[in-house]
Structures are given as structure tokens and as C-alpha cells.
Amino acid sequence: MNNARGFPTKVLAEATAAALASLIVFLSLPACCAGVSAAEQDWSILGPPPSAVEVYDIQPVPGAVYLTSYDSDAIYRVWRYTDAAKWQVVFDSRTSIVAGLPITQHDPALRKCGIEASPEGDALFVFNHDRTEVWRSVDTGTNWFRLPTAPHQASGSSAGAMLVLDASTLVLAAASRDTLAVTFDAGVSWMNSDCPVGTVKDLEAAPGGDLIAAGIDAQTGTARIAVSSNIAGTWEVIGTPVPFEYAVEIYTAASADYTASGRIVVTGVDADEAADSGIWEWVAGASTGWQRLDGTGGTARVEKGYGLVAGPGEAIAGNPDEGSGLVYAADYLDGTLSRVRGSALQAESIAGIPGGYFTGLWRLGQTGELFALASDYSIYRYTDI
């Protein structure tokens, strides 16, 4: 999940409608798209739709940005932004009731939801976090259909992080511990997957096909990482927990050279007052403990990590090891972004978002651009190329 994967509701609640009214709306979308100018090495701001009171999730795809919200007219919506058309509604809680299936056990309408896209952007999935409904669109949001069956964890559990591998294959985390649901046929059938890392908070696809799950034991605050080489059929848990004091959020990513190096990185939020969660690295087959990448020698330090992404480092000026790629971690406390270049063992600060605090970070693989959601529901875009 190139996210963030999870909603920090405590943070998002800080925003107000007044803050939304003051936003200036402008964005230059990826240069790969016709009629769109190249972006600059700086953050540009894209205000949410004017009626949005809360923003839950965003999903950049080539040529567009999708957003899920709760609006001032008490309707939950999915919006699409393009340079040409600006904001357009593509789905809402009124039409979702009849999108593909009739009402059965309960009102299946869209609620507080996340949105994820396939790697190529050809399929979109929207899922309720407090229930188990999942909808799919394969035509850029024009038509939506609820998946024919609910995941197996439907009884008493809510949906958590989601990872979309292609238009039919997705992995969905339950709110209950150690449980994942997997479908290979767009929800016609599901299988359960036991992932013994606690409540799965983040799911990522690594180069080469491995899946990485990051989870937290809610009772002990222990954060662990597991890796699957067979699409969630089985999981191998890294024996050493991530060295957080008491984890409450965790995000993971695989380096661009993962197939050769086995490098996995994590950040997150722990509950200790030191506010010093950090960026940590594990190298499969070589590490005996997690190695910290930030804060060494007075370098940039991540205090509360609210997003982590990785990608290739080509075309980044001064990158010492392009083949090893780049890692970016968003820090909630001061709205800054830390970057680890290549296989370097320390981080550096780059320009943070102009206002507010990070509550999520995404990377668009086709262009390398970063997208951020701030605590005041502003959406920002950044290019490092």
C-alpha cells in the first residue's frame, strides 16, 4: 500500500471547516500526462473539494488524484481531480447502496473509507474501514460495483490496510490480530491468511513479488515485520521486533534494490514521551538487529513517522548510489520530510509541507512524485527530480 496505509483519526480531527475555506487550489499533475507542465522541486498545494469537512484518504494515479471525504451535506464521497476537470464526484454514499448488489444484512453504503489503486492505476478499490464492504472500478471511477462476497473476517471485524496487486487480486487486513483476507478473483472467493505480527497496519509489495506486512500487538505495543514470498500463502516473521518503546503506528517499505539486498525500512509512532521513533533498516540474511538510519551525527531525525515510501534514485542530483534508491519518511511533529539516499546510513531533511502536519505520504511510481495529506486536509505534491 503506497501509504499509508491507516487513518490517524486523532490527528485528522484537528482540522476545521474554516481551515478548508482558506486553501488555494492549484496543482500541476505528472508531466507524463498530455497538456500538463512539468512540476518543480517544491511542494504545491491542492485543496480538497470545497464541500469536504473531513478527508480520509488519497490515491494518486497517472493523470489524476482520488480522494475520499465526508462533506458538509452529510454525504460520504469519492472525488477525482484532474488538471482539465478539477474536482468531480465519482461515487458517494447515496449511489453506493445500489452499486452492484442489493441491501442484504445491513446498510452497505459508503462510509469512512480508504481507497487503493492497482500498480498501473487501471483498477480502483474503495473499502469501508468500520465495515467490510469493498467496491471496485475499472474505468477510472465512472462505474462502481460492490464485490460479490465479503471477506471472511466480516463477523465482528472491520477492514484495515489494503494492498492491490492487480485488477482482481487484493490483500485486506482485518482489525483483529494476525488476520488477512486474500482474493484472486475480485471478491468472488476469499481465503484467510495467518500473519502473526498482531494487527496489520501496513501492507507493501516489494520489487520481485514479496509482500511485506507491518503489525502491532495491541496489548504489548510490540511492532513486527513479516515477509511472504507466495502472495500471503505463508509468512516468515522477522524474529527481532522493531525497536519502538510502545508502537501505535507503523509503516514499512522495501528498497528499490530489494531483490538483491533484501533491505526493508520502517518508521512509525511510539507512545513514549521522547518522540523519537526514527527510520530503521533490516537486511534479510545479514541483519542481527535493526539499524537506525536517521538522527546519527546530528543529522535529520524522525520524531513521529506518519508515512514511508521508497523508490528508485535515478535522476536525483547527487544521489551517491542510484541503484539502491531513495527512502522518504514524513514526520508528523514538524511537517518535515527526511530522505535517505541510496545505501547511506543517515538521513537528510528536505523541504517540508508549508503548513500543518503530515498524516500520510504516497509515491506515484510512474513519475516518482510524492503526495502528502496534512492535518488540515490540505493535499500537497512534491517532485524530487
Coordinates of C-alpha atoms in Angstrom, one line a residue:
M1 CA 0.0 0.0 0.0
N2 CA 1.9 3.2 -1.1
N3 CA 0.8 4.8 2.0
A4 CA 0.0 5.0 4.3
R5 CA -1.9 2.8 4.9
G6 CA -4.2 3.6 8.3
F7 CA -6.2 6.7 9.3
P8 CA -4.9 8.7 12.3
T9 CA -8.3 9.9 13.4
K10 CA -7.0 11.8 16.4
V11 CA -4.8 13.9 14.1
L12 CA -7.4 14.4 11.4
A13 CA -9.9 15.7 13.9
E14 CA -7.7 18.8 14.4
A15 CA -8.8 20.2 11.1
T16 CA -11.8 22.5 10.8
A17 CA -14.0 23.8 8.1
A18 CA -12.5 27.2 8.5
A19 CA -9.1 25.9 7.6
L20 CA -10.5 24.4 4.4
A21 CA -12.0 27.7 3.3
S22 CA -8.6 29.3 3.2
L23 CA -7.0 26.9 0.9
I24 CA -5.7 28.0 -2.5
V25 CA -6.3 25.3 -5.1
F26 CA -3.6 24.6 -7.7
L27 CA -1.7 21.6 -8.9
S28 CA 0.4 20.6 -11.8
L29 CA -0.1 16.9 -12.4
P30 CA 2.5 14.5 -13.7
A31 CA 4.4 15.6 -16.8
C32 CA 3.8 12.2 -18.4
C33 CA 0.2 13.3 -19.0
A34 CA -0.8 15.3 -22.1
G35 CA -1.1 19.0 -21.6
V36 CA 0.4 19.1 -18.1
S37 CA 3.5 21.1 -17.4
A38 CA 6.5 19.7 -15.6
A39 CA 6.5 20.0 -11.8
E40 CA 9.1 22.0 -9.8
Q41 CA 11.3 20.8 -7.0
D42 CA 8.9 22.1 -4.3
W43 CA 5.5 21.4 -2.7
S44 CA 2.4 22.6 -4.5
I45 CA -0.9 22.6 -2.8
L46 CA -4.2 21.0 -3.9
G47 CA -7.0 22.0 -1.7
P48 CA -9.7 19.3 -1.1
P49 CA -13.2 19.8 -2.7
P50 CA -14.9 22.9 -1.2
S51 CA -17.6 20.8 0.5
A52 CA -15.2 18.4 2.2
V53 CA -15.3 18.5 6.0
E54 CA -13.1 15.5 6.6
V55 CA -10.6 13.8 4.2
Y56 CA -9.9 10.2 4.9
D57 CA -7.5 9.0 2.2
I58 CA -6.0 10.0 -1.2
Q59 CA -4.7 7.9 -4.1
P60 CA -2.6 9.3 -6.9
V61 CA -2.6 7.5 -10.2
P62 CA -1.2 8.6 -13.6
G63 CA -3.0 11.8 -14.6
A64 CA -5.4 12.1 -11.5
V65 CA -5.7 12.1 -7.8
Y66 CA -8.6 10.4 -6.0
L67 CA -9.8 11.4 -2.6
T68 CA -12.4 10.1 0.0
S69 CA -14.2 12.5 2.2
Y70 CA -17.2 13.3 4.4
D71 CA -18.9 16.5 3.2
S72 CA -20.9 19.3 4.7
D73 CA -24.1 17.9 3.4
A74 CA -23.6 14.7 5.4
I75 CA -22.7 12.6 2.3
Y76 CA -19.6 10.5 2.0
R77 CA -17.9 10.9 -1.4
V78 CA -15.1 9.8 -3.7
W79 CA -13.7 12.6 -5.7
R80 CA -11.3 12.7 -8.7
Y81 CA -9.1 15.6 -9.6
T82 CA -7.6 16.2 -13.0
D83 CA -6.0 19.4 -14.4
A84 CA -8.7 19.7 -17.0
A85 CA -11.8 19.0 -15.0
K86 CA -10.7 19.9 -11.4
W87 CA -12.8 18.2 -8.8
Q88 CA -15.5 15.8 -9.9
V89 CA -17.6 13.3 -7.8
V90 CA -17.2 9.8 -9.0
F91 CA -19.0 7.9 -6.1
D92 CA -21.0 8.7 -3.0
S93 CA -22.9 7.1 -0.1
R94 CA -26.2 7.5 -1.9
T95 CA -25.4 5.6 -5.0
S96 CA -23.2 3.1 -3.3
I97 CA -26.2 1.4 -1.8
V98 CA -27.3 0.1 -5.2
A99 CA -23.8 -0.2 -6.7
G100 CA -23.9 -3.8 -7.9
L101 CA -25.8 -5.6 -5.2
P102 CA -29.0 -5.1 -3.2
I103 CA -29.1 -4.4 0.5
T104 CA -28.7 -7.7 2.5
Q105 CA -27.7 -7.9 6.1
H106 CA -27.2 -4.2 6.7
D107 CA -27.0 -0.9 5.0
P108 CA -23.9 -1.3 2.7
A109 CA -23.5 2.4 2.0
L110 CA -20.1 4.0 1.7
R111 CA -18.8 5.4 5.0
K112 CA -15.4 6.4 6.3
C113 CA -13.3 4.7 3.7
G114 CA -9.9 4.1 2.2
I115 CA -9.0 4.0 -1.5
E116 CA -6.3 2.0 -3.2
A117 CA -5.3 1.5 -6.8
S118 CA -3.5 -1.2 -8.7
P119 CA 0.1 -0.5 -9.6
E120 CA -0.8 0.5 -13.1
G121 CA -3.8 2.6 -12.0
D122 CA -6.3 0.6 -14.1
A123 CA -8.4 -0.6 -11.1
L124 CA -9.6 1.3 -8.0
F125 CA -10.9 -0.2 -4.8
V126 CA -12.8 1.6 -2.1
F127 CA -13.3 0.0 1.3
N128 CA -15.2 0.9 4.4
H129 CA -13.0 0.9 7.5
D130 CA -15.7 0.3 10.0
R131 CA -17.4 -2.4 8.0
T132 CA -16.4 -4.9 5.3
E133 CA -17.8 -3.6 2.0
V134 CA -15.4 -3.2 -0.9
W135 CA -16.2 -1.6 -4.2
R136 CA -14.2 -1.8 -7.5
S137 CA -14.0 0.4 -10.6
V138 CA -12.1 -0.5 -13.7
D139 CA -13.0 2.6 -15.7
T140 CA -11.4 5.5 -13.8
G141 CA -14.3 5.7 -11.3
T142 CA -17.1 6.0 -13.8
N143 CA -18.8 2.8 -12.6
W144 CA -18.5 1.1 -9.3
F145 CA -19.6 -2.4 -8.2
R146 CA -19.5 -3.9 -4.7
L147 CA -17.5 -7.1 -4.5
P148 CA -19.9 -10.1 -4.6
T149 CA -18.8 -11.5 -1.2
A150 CA -17.4 -10.0 1.9
P151 CA -14.0 -11.1 3.3
H152 CA -14.1 -13.9 5.9
Q153 CA -13.3 -11.6 8.7
A154 CA -16.6 -9.9 8.3
S155 CA -18.0 -11.2 11.5
G156 CA -17.2 -8.7 14.2
S157 CA -14.1 -7.2 12.4
S158 CA -13.5 -4.1 10.4
A159 CA -11.3 -3.6 7.4
G160 CA -7.8 -2.3 7.8
A161 CA -5.0 -1.8 5.4
M162 CA -5.4 -3.0 1.8
L163 CA -2.9 -3.9 -0.9
V164 CA -4.0 -4.1 -4.5
L165 CA -1.7 -6.2 -6.7
D166 CA -3.8 -6.1 -9.9
A167 CA -7.4 -5.6 -11.0
S168 CA -8.5 -8.9 -9.4
T169 CA -6.0 -9.6 -6.6
L170 CA -6.1 -7.8 -3.3
V171 CA -5.0 -8.4 0.3
L172 CA -7.1 -6.9 3.1
A173 CA -6.2 -6.7 6.7
A174 CA -8.7 -7.1 9.5
A175 CA -8.9 -5.1 12.7
S176 CA -8.5 -8.3 14.6
R177 CA -5.0 -9.6 15.2
D178 CA -3.0 -11.8 12.9
T179 CA -5.7 -12.0 10.2
L180 CA -5.6 -11.2 6.5
A181 CA -8.0 -11.9 3.7
V182 CA -6.9 -12.5 0.1
T183 CA -8.9 -12.7 -3.1
F184 CA -7.6 -13.5 -6.6
D185 CA -11.0 -13.1 -8.4
A186 CA -12.2 -9.7 -7.3
G187 CA -14.1 -10.9 -4.3
V188 CA -15.9 -14.0 -5.7
S189 CA -14.0 -16.0 -3.2
W190 CA -11.6 -15.3 -0.3
M191 CA -9.0 -17.2 1.7
N192 CA -7.7 -16.4 5.2
S193 CA -4.1 -15.8 5.7
D194 CA -2.5 -16.1 9.2
C195 CA 0.1 -13.3 9.6
P196 CA 1.4 -13.4 13.2
V197 CA 2.5 -9.8 13.7
G198 CA -0.5 -8.6 15.6
T199 CA -2.9 -6.1 14.0
V200 CA -1.6 -5.5 10.5
K201 CA -1.2 -1.7 10.0
D202 CA 0.6 -1.6 6.6
L203 CA 1.0 -3.9 3.6
E204 CA 3.5 -3.3 0.8
A205 CA 4.6 -5.1 -2.4
A206 CA 8.4 -5.4 -2.7
P207 CA 10.2 -5.5 -6.0
G208 CA 10.4 -9.1 -7.2
G209 CA 7.0 -10.1 -5.8
D210 CA 7.4 -10.4 -2.0
L211 CA 4.8 -9.0 0.3
I212 CA 5.7 -7.2 3.5
A213 CA 3.3 -6.8 6.4
A214 CA 3.9 -4.5 9.4
G215 CA 1.8 -5.1 12.5
I216 CA 1.5 -4.2 16.2
D217 CA 0.5 -6.2 19.2
A218 CA -2.2 -4.0 20.8
Q219 CA -1.5 -5.3 24.3
T220 CA 2.3 -5.0 24.4
G221 CA 2.9 -2.4 21.7
T222 CA 5.4 -4.7 20.1
A223 CA 5.9 -4.0 16.4
R224 CA 6.9 -6.8 14.0
I225 CA 7.5 -7.3 10.3
A226 CA 6.7 -10.4 8.2
V227 CA 7.5 -11.3 4.6
S228 CA 5.6 -13.6 2.2
S229 CA 7.0 -14.9 -1.0
N230 CA 3.8 -16.6 -2.1
I231 CA 1.1 -13.8 -2.1
A232 CA 0.2 -14.2 1.5
G233 CA 0.1 -18.0 1.4
T234 CA 2.6 -18.2 4.3
W235 CA 4.6 -15.6 6.2
E236 CA 8.0 -15.5 7.7
V237 CA 8.3 -13.2 10.7
I238 CA 11.5 -11.3 11.3
G239 CA 12.5 -12.5 14.8
T240 CA 13.7 -9.2 16.2
P241 CA 10.9 -6.7 16.9
V242 CA 11.2 -3.1 15.6
P243 CA 12.8 -1.2 18.5
F244 CA 9.9 1.2 19.3
E245 CA 9.2 1.7 23.0
Y246 CA 5.4 1.1 22.5
A247 CA 4.3 1.3 19.0
V248 CA 0.9 2.8 18.0
E249 CA 1.5 3.3 14.3
I250 CA 4.0 1.6 11.9
Y251 CA 4.8 2.0 8.2
T252 CA 7.1 -0.1 6.0
A253 CA 8.7 -0.1 2.6
A254 CA 11.2 -2.1 0.5
S255 CA 14.2 -0.5 -1.1
A256 CA 14.5 -0.3 -4.8
D257 CA 17.2 -2.9 -4.8
Y258 CA 15.3 -5.3 -2.6
T259 CA 15.6 -8.3 -4.9
A260 CA 19.4 -8.1 -4.5
S261 CA 19.8 -6.6 -1.0
G262 CA 16.7 -7.7 1.0
R263 CA 16.5 -4.2 2.6
I264 CA 13.3 -3.3 4.5
V265 CA 12.8 0.0 6.2
V266 CA 10.2 1.1 8.8
T267 CA 9.1 4.2 10.6
G268 CA 6.1 4.9 12.9
V269 CA 4.9 6.3 16.1
D270 CA 5.6 5.1 19.6
A271 CA 3.9 6.1 22.8
D272 CA 7.0 7.3 24.8
E273 CA 7.4 11.0 25.5
A274 CA 10.7 11.2 23.8
A275 CA 9.0 11.4 20.4
D276 CA 12.0 9.7 18.7
S277 CA 10.6 6.9 16.6
G278 CA 13.2 7.0 13.8
I279 CA 13.8 5.2 10.5
W280 CA 15.0 1.7 10.9
E281 CA 16.5 -0.8 8.4
W282 CA 16.7 -4.6 8.2
V283 CA 18.7 -6.5 5.7
A284 CA 17.4 -10.1 5.1
G285 CA 20.1 -12.7 5.6
A286 CA 22.6 -10.2 7.1
S287 CA 21.0 -8.2 9.9
T288 CA 21.0 -9.4 13.5
G289 CA 19.2 -6.3 14.7
W290 CA 17.5 -3.2 13.3
Q291 CA 19.9 -0.4 12.3
R292 CA 18.8 3.2 12.7
L293 CA 19.2 5.4 9.6
D294 CA 18.2 8.9 10.9
G295 CA 19.5 11.1 13.7
T296 CA 23.1 9.9 13.6
G297 CA 25.8 12.5 13.9
G298 CA 23.2 15.3 14.3
T299 CA 21.5 14.5 11.0
A300 CA 17.8 14.7 10.3
R301 CA 15.7 12.8 12.9
V302 CA 12.1 11.5 12.5
E303 CA 10.2 12.0 15.7
K304 CA 6.8 10.7 14.8
G305 CA 6.7 8.9 11.4
Y306 CA 3.3 9.2 9.6
G307 CA 4.3 7.8 6.2
L308 CA 7.1 6.0 4.5
V309 CA 7.8 5.4 0.8
A310 CA 10.7 4.1 -1.3
G311 CA 11.6 4.2 -4.9
P312 CA 14.4 4.3 -7.5
G313 CA 17.0 7.1 -7.1
E314 CA 17.8 7.7 -10.8
A315 CA 17.8 11.3 -11.9
I316 CA 18.2 12.6 -8.3
A317 CA 21.1 15.0 -8.3
G318 CA 23.9 14.0 -6.1
N319 CA 22.4 10.6 -5.2
P320 CA 25.5 8.5 -4.2
D321 CA 24.0 5.1 -5.1
E322 CA 21.2 5.3 -7.6
G323 CA 20.7 1.6 -7.8
S324 CA 19.8 1.4 -4.1
G325 CA 17.1 4.0 -4.5
L326 CA 15.6 6.5 -2.0
V327 CA 13.6 6.3 1.1
Y328 CA 11.3 9.2 2.3
A329 CA 9.8 9.4 5.8
A330 CA 7.2 12.0 6.8
D331 CA 7.4 13.5 10.3
Y332 CA 4.1 14.5 11.9
L333 CA 5.5 16.8 14.6
D334 CA 7.2 19.4 12.4
G335 CA 5.9 18.7 8.9
T336 CA 9.3 17.9 7.6
L337 CA 10.4 15.2 5.2
S338 CA 13.5 13.1 5.8
R339 CA 15.3 11.4 2.9
V340 CA 17.8 8.6 2.9
R341 CA 19.9 8.5 -0.3
G342 CA 20.9 5.1 -1.7
S343 CA 22.5 2.9 0.9
A344 CA 23.5 5.8 3.1
L345 CA 23.4 5.2 6.8
Q346 CA 22.0 8.7 7.7
A347 CA 19.1 10.9 6.7
E348 CA 18.8 14.4 5.4
S349 CA 16.0 16.9 5.7
I350 CA 14.3 18.3 2.6
A351 CA 11.6 20.9 2.3
G352 CA 8.6 20.0 4.4
I353 CA 5.0 20.9 3.7
P354 CA 4.3 24.6 4.0
G355 CA 1.7 24.2 6.8
G356 CA 0.1 21.7 9.1
Y357 CA 1.4 18.3 9.9
F358 CA 1.9 15.1 7.9
T359 CA -0.8 12.5 8.3
G360 CA 0.1 10.4 5.2
L361 CA 2.6 10.1 2.4
W362 CA 2.2 8.5 -1.0
R363 CA 4.5 8.0 -4.0
L364 CA 3.4 7.7 -7.6
G365 CA 5.7 5.0 -9.1
Q366 CA 5.3 6.2 -12.7
T367 CA 6.8 9.6 -12.0
G368 CA 8.4 9.4 -8.6
E369 CA 6.3 12.3 -7.3
L370 CA 5.3 12.4 -3.7
F371 CA 1.8 13.3 -2.4
A372 CA 1.0 14.2 1.2
L373 CA -2.1 14.7 3.3
A374 CA -1.8 17.3 6.0
S375 CA -3.6 17.6 9.3
D376 CA -5.7 20.5 7.9
Y377 CA -6.7 18.3 5.0
S378 CA -4.5 20.1 2.5
I379 CA -3.1 17.8 -0.2
Y380 CA 0.4 18.5 -1.3
R381 CA 2.6 17.3 -4.2
Y382 CA 6.4 17.3 -4.4
T383 CA 8.9 16.2 -7.0
D384 CA 12.5 15.4 -6.2
I385 CA 13.5 15.0 -9.9

